[in-house]
Every structure is written in structure tokens, then in C-alpha cells.
Amino acid sequence: MTALLQHPGYDEERLKGVAEKLPCREVQAGMLLSLMGQLSHATVSCVECVSIALLFEQVLLSFFGCDAASLLPRSPSLSDFVRVYRQQCSQSPAKQTRYIVMEKAELLRDTDASLLSALLRLQELVEDNVTVILLSEIAWDKFRPNTGCFEPLLLHFPDYSKSELQQILSQNVHPSYSAGFYSAYINILLGVFYSVCRDLRELRHLAALNFSKFCEPLAEGKVKETDTHKLWKHIEPHLKKAMQTVYLREVSSLQWEQMQQMEEEEAGALRGLSAHTHVELPYYSKFLLIAAYLASYNPARTDKRFFLKHHGKIRKTNFLKKNEKTSNHLLGPKPFPLDRLLAIFYSVVDSRVAPTASIFSQISSLVTLQLLAQVSHDDQLDAPKYKCAVSLDFICAIARTVNFDIVKYLYDFL
Amino acid sequence: VKLTIGFTQVQQILRERFCERRLPDRLEGVEAQYKHLLELLRRTAIHGESNSVLIVGPRGAGKTTLLQCVLRDLQKEEKVQKNLLQVHLNGLLQTDDRIALKEITRQLHLENVVGDKVFGSFAENLAFLLEALKKGNRSSSCPVLFVLDEFDLFAHHKNQTLLYNLFDVSQSAQAPIAVVGVTCRLDVLELLEKRVKSRFSHRQIHLLSSLNFTQYLERVWTQLSLPDSFPDKKFAQEWNAGVKTLCEDKSVEEVLQRHFNSSKDFRSLHMLLMLCLSRVSVAKPTIKPADLLEASRMCFADTTANMLHGLSILELCLVIAMKHLNDVYEGEPFNLQMVHNEFKKFLHRKSNSMYNFEQPVVMKAFEHLQQLELIRPVDGSSAKVQREYQLMRLTLDHSQIMEALQKYPQCPTDIKQWAMSAFG
């Protein structure tokens, strides 16, 4: 296993320790070692460096200490950075190669155009033995500047295969359980999540969160360690629920853990983040929202058919039924003027309503709650336009609370 | 032990060569250009003639190497060493003329002379600097060499002030200066304003490689060989013999032909040889054809295909659904709702509900694809559009997707068939 990790500069023990921390990555680690050798480095996270000054400071600090970093002027340009670096390295030249490691390097593209090109040429510009290592998830082709640049060596880290993931995740076994038992657990976890997500970090987190629940029947004495089928039956619905909640960050990991500890009856419905948008609206606001939804998703010419007492028939032809792209539910909500909203509102609401200020203020409240979006220009005060920003499920739930059959009024469901 | 020492020395020499840490003793293939540039700069340094020239060539062609070699050889003459001042500017670093002027002042060591003076214009400032370089009772200042790397970037500065003034001084011979621009843009003259262009001498030195394949092979051989000055003569002999055998191998020739067809310049060759060299170790101290093949494979690896290999099944299905939408609607942008709808049509036909995920889970997969930049939002989409309706475009093409499917590990057959079927 550690055959590839051999290097004259390091002793066996250290290499073995590193290899243990990087399972399934021997090939890449070996490649890096053979290319690089001894390592004196500065690590920079591009997410943290919101301004390039921070980046420059970090590098100078790591290589030359804080005196060097303080030599940079107030808002340093690339020219200043190179100048200070050159000064410093003429005083303390590199005995071995210096490395600058930049994480999330794709963020460099959003800064000054010359920064990326300059970093790729840094060795030439500062005349020092320095190498820049860029780490990124994005393909190199999307980085390349227009007029080309000093092409870097590309080292690809291939994705982990399912068996490799199994191997890596099984390493985190809790000491009081056997490796085989934990392995079976990981196998079940991968069975549920592998087709959706292959990110090691997410899977590791999910594995840690749900293990206690997995061990529950064992602790209660109902099941033996080897009863894989029973254990699977117990944990599978729980994992499926995790996929819809904690995986989507609908609930925090803390909430999830708390819920697991509560008895099943107490747990009840876990309120996810999306549930919080189901704010209790006043009666007329609900109808305003329904009217807005109808205005957004029905073409204006069909209003007659739905909302007038004596309407003509509009039947959807077969052609229209097949040409699904015209389905408004695929294209998104369309903007509508205030007049149309009120017209539909008056026809759907069952009682007689006067157009008082309270109705208009409820419309504004809906905009504040981001259930409606205002799309007109700010200076068009007398003809505002809106769009409905809620989903079909949401509006159906609202409509149900007022006993309104919204599907009957939707053009797409004719 | 002797082997280890010899081996370490080999690594050092070759790495210095491939990582461009050391100038070659002799340049190959650019003798005419070398002579031209050397003569030009000699005339400035020794006879005080003002000149301007542009060195033009694609990336990695050896422009900077040429210039550095000329300067190194020029400095061997005592008169040059004592007289010639050098200012090195780079378009990536000196991003506007103000910074450039500060850098010129600094490199000419005239910061104290300038002090707190304020100048009315760039021309005034430059004239002051050149005036300050007059030593003793000489009637003219020392010759100054201005090297402008990434010359094309200077042409983007406001009014091209720096270029105008430098060329103006060189043409009117107010002071003996040589302006040498280095650029990768072959159309660099089009970037210059009329008044700047007219002051330029229109002298260009081109480094366009006209190598044929035999010469390329020879170059590979010379790049990998150890010089005569190598201390361990026996080791060097063995190594060089090994390199010769390597270059005569048929499979190696094929690989090098492929690289030659894609680019002939030094830099890409150095990258290939560097990767090759990293596979050599004390345990295995010679370069074998397999090493070169593996290095070549790494150079030509398709990064996008590698990324597609790592997608989850759900993400792959979404990519296939997008491909179908592109086929039917001829490349018009799509949103998540449309993609999910397309995917649902496929699931509807299959009886198993294994991939029947809820909309939010599908949304997360969709967002992951966006994070990897496999799909990109269409320009002009405002923040007011809900996420699931935001229009996107696929940055992959048909063949990339089909190829990825072939290589995808354990791809279910029904998904493969769905991808290959003509209409969704």
C-alpha cells in the first residue's frame, strides 16, 4: 500500500503516518512527493482573502515574518508585493523550494485579471525558488486567461469509487463496536445516499449523525449485531427522512440529533426551514395570494373563461397538450398589473369586498414576505406590476385552508 | 552511494532546465534572431544609438530566454557592464502608467533625486529622470535599456502615455535609450495608437518555430542529455546512452509525434519531460518508454471528462435530461423545472421508482452541477427570478456526455439507453 510513497528525503515512519491519513490517495501523494521534495509552504484560502492585500500579507507573513508583511503599503498593488518579496528574498534566499498553496483558487478569476497570470509566473517575477499550487474543483479550461498564460502542471485527483468510500468511511469506527458491524452500517448508508451524493464530507457527516440511531435496537437488546436485515429495516426510513431534512439543511444537525433522542411519538413533524414560510395569513391575504398565483400562471386571455359567469368555452387542443414547453408551470410566473390582480381577487373572493386601503396594504405585506415580487420600475407608482413567488404545493395548501379548489382554475390543468 | 549522488545531480540539472531556473549556455534554432538583438543592444550600450524593437512569438516560444541570453552575453563586455542601465517593467505588475513611472524611478535609483517634486506631465517627469542620469561633464546620459514584458498590456493604459513617451525619446534621440517590448500577441501593432505607432521603429523579431519533426526529436534528445561538464563521466555516458535508446523507441516516437502536432514550443516539451522525470527514482534510475507514455497521458487528460466521471447517478441523469432538452429545443436555455420534468418523463416509463427523488433533493443536485460550472446561468437573469425558474445553459457538448457515459463506472443500462434514444 505504501509502496508508492517512497522518498529519499523522508523516513519510513513519517511516510507511513501520512499514508494512513490519506487512504486511497497513494498515487497522487506519490506524484506530489516526487515532483516536489522538501516542503516549506504558505497556505492561503482564497475565500478568506476578500481583498488581494490579505493574500499578499499572508504569503509574506508565512515566508518572511510579520516585519515583511508590515512593509506593504496601505492598499498594495501586485507591483508592491513583488517588490517587497524581492527585497526579502535577497536577504533570505530560499534554500529549498517555497510553496504557496491556494485553496478555492477559482475565486482568483474574479479578482484583477493580471493576478492569476502573475501568480502562475511568480517564480520568474520574484526570481526566487517558489512554486504556486492551486487547488480547485473547477476544470482548468475555465481558468485560462484570454491571451494565454504560463500553463501549470495539472494533477487530477480522481473521484473516490464506491469501494474506496466504503473503506475510508469504515475507518471512523467507534471503539466499542466491531469493524464488521460498522462496515455493514456504512454499506447501508451508501446504499441510500450514493446515488444522490458522492461527496466524502457530506457522507462522513451523515454517517456520524445517524450511527446512534442505527445502534438503538442493539442497545435495546432486540437485535444481534449480525442481524443485518432487521437493522436495515430499522434504519432505512430514518435515513430517507435524513435525506429530505438534514441533507438539505432544512434542519440543523443539532435539531436532528435532538429529534433522534426523543421518543417517536414526541418527535412528530420536524419543522424544516421551508415550513417556516407557511406563515398564518389573514383571510383576504390568502385570497390575494391565490389571485396572484392565478394571474401569474394563467394567460390573460383565459381570464374570461374562468372568472365570468357567461363565458365561452376554451378547450386545449391536442397540439397544445403535446407542446409542453408552453406550460406556464415550466416557464415560471409571469408579471401582471395590479388591476388584473384586483379583478381576479374580486371574482374569487366569496363575499363583497370594498377596495379599502387595508386591501392594498395587505398586498404590500405579501411583497415584504417575499410571497409576491414587485417587478415594475420604482418610478411607475400608478401601474405597479407583480409576480407570484410561491410554488404549486404552497398555494394548494393555502387554498385548502379556505376551501378553494385552485386546480379547477388553472389553465395548465385543463 | 555513488549512484545516489549521481542520480541527485542528474535530477538537479534536468529540473533546473525544465523549470526554467537556468539559462541554456547556447540557444538553438534562433541564431539569426540572437545576432540581430545582440547587435541592436550593443549599438545602444556602446555607441549611444537609440533603438526600439518588439520580440513577438507565441507563449513558450523562448522570447524571454532569448532576451536573457543576449543580456548575459552583452554584460561580458566591460564597457557595457559599466555603462548600461536596465529597467525591467512587466505589464502584469505595472498596471498603469503612474505605477510604471514609480517603478522606473526606483530601478534607476533616483528616488532621492526626485524627492517630493511634482511634475506637470509624464513627459516632464521622464525627461527629468533621464537628465539626472547625466554623469559628470558628459553631454548625454548613460544609455538605458527599457524592457517591457507583456508589452500588449501597456497598450491598454490610458492614452498609451508611457509607450508614447518612451518611443518619442527613442526616436528623437534626446537620450540614448533602447526600448525592447516582449509580447505573445502577433497583432500587437494593431493595438498601438497612430501617434505611438509612428514613433516606433517597426522593428520586430519573430520567434515562430519552423521546426520539423526530426529536429523536434533531436531537441528532445538534447534536452534529456547530460552536458560534458557532468562530474561523473561514466554515469553521464550511461545516462545519455539510455536517452538515445529511448528516443529511438517506436512507441516513444508515436507519443512525441502527437505532442509535436499539438504544439512545438519549449514549454510544453518541458512539461512533458518534467512529468516523465518525476517517475524516475533511485530504485529505477532510467527513463523507460512507459514513463513517457504515462506522462503524455497525463498531459492530454480531459479534465471535464474526469469531472463527469465523479458525478452521482442523479446528477448524471439531470445532465442527460438537459442533453435531451437541448436536442429537442435546439440549444435554448432551460430551467430546473423543465429538467426535472424531462427526468420525470423518463421515470414514468420505467416501472422502478429507485430514482424518484423529491424536488428539493433534485434542486441540490442541480446546484452542485452549477457549482462545478457544468451549467451556467444565462446572462441578464435578475435576482428576482426564483431559483427553480432561472434559465441556464449546458457547457458540455453531445460527444463529451456520450463519452463520459461509456466510461462511467457501473452505469445502469436503462440510463445508458435513455441517453442514446433519439427523442427523450
mmCIF file of N, CA, C and O in Angstrom, chain B residues 6 29 33 46 79 83 85 99 113 119 144 155 173 202 212 218 222 286 310 312 330 355 361 373 388 417:
data_model
loop_
_atom_site.group_PDB
_atom_site.id
_atom_site.type_symbol
_atom_site.label_atom_id
_atom_site.label_comp_id
_atom_site.label_asym_id
_atom_site.label_seq_id
_atom_site.Cartn_x
_atom_site.Cartn_y
_atom_site.Cartn_z
ATOM 1 N N GLY B 6 25.094 10.596 -8.037
ATOM 2 C CA GLY B 6 24.969 10.878 -9.463
ATOM 3 C C GLY B 6 23.536 11.162 -9.825
ATOM 4 O O GLY B 6 23.226 12.098 -10.577
ATOM 5 N N GLY B 29 18.377 27.078 -32.808
ATOM 6 C CA GLY B 29 17.292 27.387 -33.747
ATOM 7 C C GLY B 29 16.965 28.855 -33.862
ATOM 8 O O GLY B 29 16.107 29.238 -34.649
ATOM 9 N N GLN B 33 17.959 35.523 -34.950
ATOM 10 C CA GLN B 33 17.307 36.465 -34.038
ATOM 11 C C GLN B 33 18.266 36.913 -32.940
ATOM 12 O O GLN B 33 18.293 38.089 -32.564
ATOM 13 N N ILE B 46 26.993 50.724 -26.403
ATOM 14 C CA ILE B 46 28.366 51.209 -26.635
ATOM 15 C C ILE B 46 28.378 52.508 -27.426
ATOM 16 O O ILE B 46 29.112 53.432 -27.111
ATOM 17 N N LYS B 79 32.725 47.396 -21.149
ATOM 18 C CA LYS B 79 32.164 48.713 -21.398
ATOM 19 C C LYS B 79 30.647 48.723 -21.150
ATOM 20 O O LYS B 79 30.099 49.669 -20.618
ATOM 21 N N ASN B 83 28.455 50.818 -18.219
ATOM 22 C CA ASN B 83 27.614 51.915 -18.684
ATOM 23 C C ASN B 83 26.116 51.654 -18.672
ATOM 24 O O ASN B 83 25.341 52.520 -18.320
ATOM 25 N N LEU B 85 22.403 50.939 -18.122
ATOM 26 C CA LEU B 85 21.433 50.826 -17.031
ATOM 27 C C LEU B 85 20.225 50.052 -17.560
ATOM 28 O O LEU B 85 19.881 50.164 -18.723
ATOM 29 N N ILE B 99 2.098 53.816 -11.745
ATOM 30 C CA ILE B 99 2.888 52.779 -11.079
ATOM 31 C C ILE B 99 4.167 52.524 -11.866
ATOM 32 O O ILE B 99 5.253 52.337 -11.300
ATOM 33 N N VAL B 113 16.638 61.705 -5.622
ATOM 34 C CA VAL B 113 16.792 62.860 -6.508
ATOM 35 C C VAL B 113 15.428 63.486 -6.800
ATOM 36 O O VAL B 113 15.262 64.687 -6.827
ATOM 37 N N PHE B 119 5.426 66.892 -10.919
ATOM 38 C CA PHE B 119 5.631 67.214 -12.328
ATOM 39 C C PHE B 119 4.307 67.503 -13.025
ATOM 40 O O PHE B 119 3.279 66.966 -12.654
ATOM 41 N N VAL B 144 20.142 53.703 -21.388
ATOM 42 C CA VAL B 144 19.208 52.955 -20.562
ATOM 43 C C VAL B 144 18.457 51.964 -21.435
ATOM 44 O O VAL B 144 17.986 52.300 -22.510
ATOM 45 N N ALA B 155 -0.337 48.670 -23.825
ATOM 46 C CA ALA B 155 -1.141 49.354 -24.835
ATOM 47 C C ALA B 155 -2.562 49.615 -24.343
ATOM 48 O O ALA B 155 -3.309 50.365 -24.960
ATOM 49 N N ALA B 173 15.986 60.777 -30.144
ATOM 50 C CA ALA B 173 17.361 60.655 -29.627
ATOM 51 C C ALA B 173 17.701 61.722 -28.603
ATOM 52 O O ALA B 173 18.808 62.238 -28.566
ATOM 53 N N HIS B 202 9.147 50.043 -35.930
ATOM 54 C CA HIS B 202 8.566 48.924 -36.685
ATOM 55 C C HIS B 202 9.519 47.751 -36.825
ATOM 56 O O HIS B 202 9.356 46.914 -37.712
ATOM 57 N N ASN B 212 10.882 20.963 -37.926
ATOM 58 C CA ASN B 212 10.202 19.770 -38.432
ATOM 59 C C ASN B 212 10.355 18.667 -37.389
ATOM 60 O O ASN B 212 11.075 18.824 -36.407
ATOM 61 N N GLU B 218 15.356 15.571 -32.166
ATOM 62 C CA GLU B 218 16.724 15.882 -31.742
ATOM 63 C C GLU B 218 16.698 16.761 -30.510
ATOM 64 O O GLU B 218 17.500 16.602 -29.595
ATOM 65 N N THR B 222 18.523 16.285 -26.911
ATOM 66 C CA THR B 222 19.455 17.222 -26.273
ATOM 67 C C THR B 222 18.937 17.693 -24.915
ATOM 68 O O THR B 222 19.709 17.884 -23.977
ATOM 69 N N THR B 286 16.456 4.913 -14.734
ATOM 70 C CA THR B 286 16.451 5.276 -16.154
ATOM 71 C C THR B 286 15.040 5.591 -16.598
ATOM 72 O O THR B 286 14.071 5.154 -15.991
ATOM 73 N N GLY B 310 -17.051 11.682 -11.899
ATOM 74 C CA GLY B 310 -17.284 11.750 -10.460
ATOM 75 C C GLY B 310 -18.684 12.188 -10.059
ATOM 76 O O GLY B 310 -18.969 12.359 -8.887
ATOM 77 N N SER B 312 -22.727 11.984 -9.257
ATOM 78 C CA SER B 312 -23.607 10.938 -8.740
ATOM 79 C C SER B 312 -24.608 10.577 -9.837
ATOM 80 O O SER B 312 -24.754 11.309 -10.812
ATOM 81 N N GLU B 330 -33.270 22.667 -29.586
ATOM 82 C CA GLU B 330 -32.146 23.252 -30.319
ATOM 83 C C GLU B 330 -31.335 24.263 -29.508
ATOM 84 O O GLU B 330 -31.109 25.383 -29.931
ATOM 85 N N TYR B 355 -35.192 6.091 -8.548
ATOM 86 C CA TYR B 355 -34.632 7.435 -8.660
ATOM 87 C C TYR B 355 -35.681 8.505 -8.483
ATOM 88 O O TYR B 355 -35.507 9.635 -8.875
ATOM 89 N N VAL B 361 -34.311 17.607 -3.326
ATOM 90 C CA VAL B 361 -33.088 16.822 -3.498
ATOM 91 C C VAL B 361 -32.558 17.019 -4.915
ATOM 92 O O VAL B 361 -31.355 17.170 -5.144
ATOM 93 N N GLU B 373 -19.673 24.348 -12.488
ATOM 94 C CA GLU B 373 -19.707 25.112 -13.741
ATOM 95 C C GLU B 373 -19.955 24.232 -14.952
ATOM 96 O O GLU B 373 -19.485 24.530 -16.052
ATOM 97 N N GLU B 388 -35.726 27.925 -9.084
ATOM 98 C CA GLU B 388 -36.065 26.812 -9.972
ATOM 99 C C GLU B 388 -36.474 27.258 -11.371
ATOM 100 O O GLU B 388 -36.619 26.450 -12.267
ATOM 101 N N GLN B 417 -29.442 3.609 -22.091
ATOM 102 C CA GLN B 417 -30.366 3.543 -23.220
ATOM 103 C C GLN B 417 -31.141 4.828 -23.357
ATOM 104 O O GLN B 417 -31.385 5.307 -24.465
#
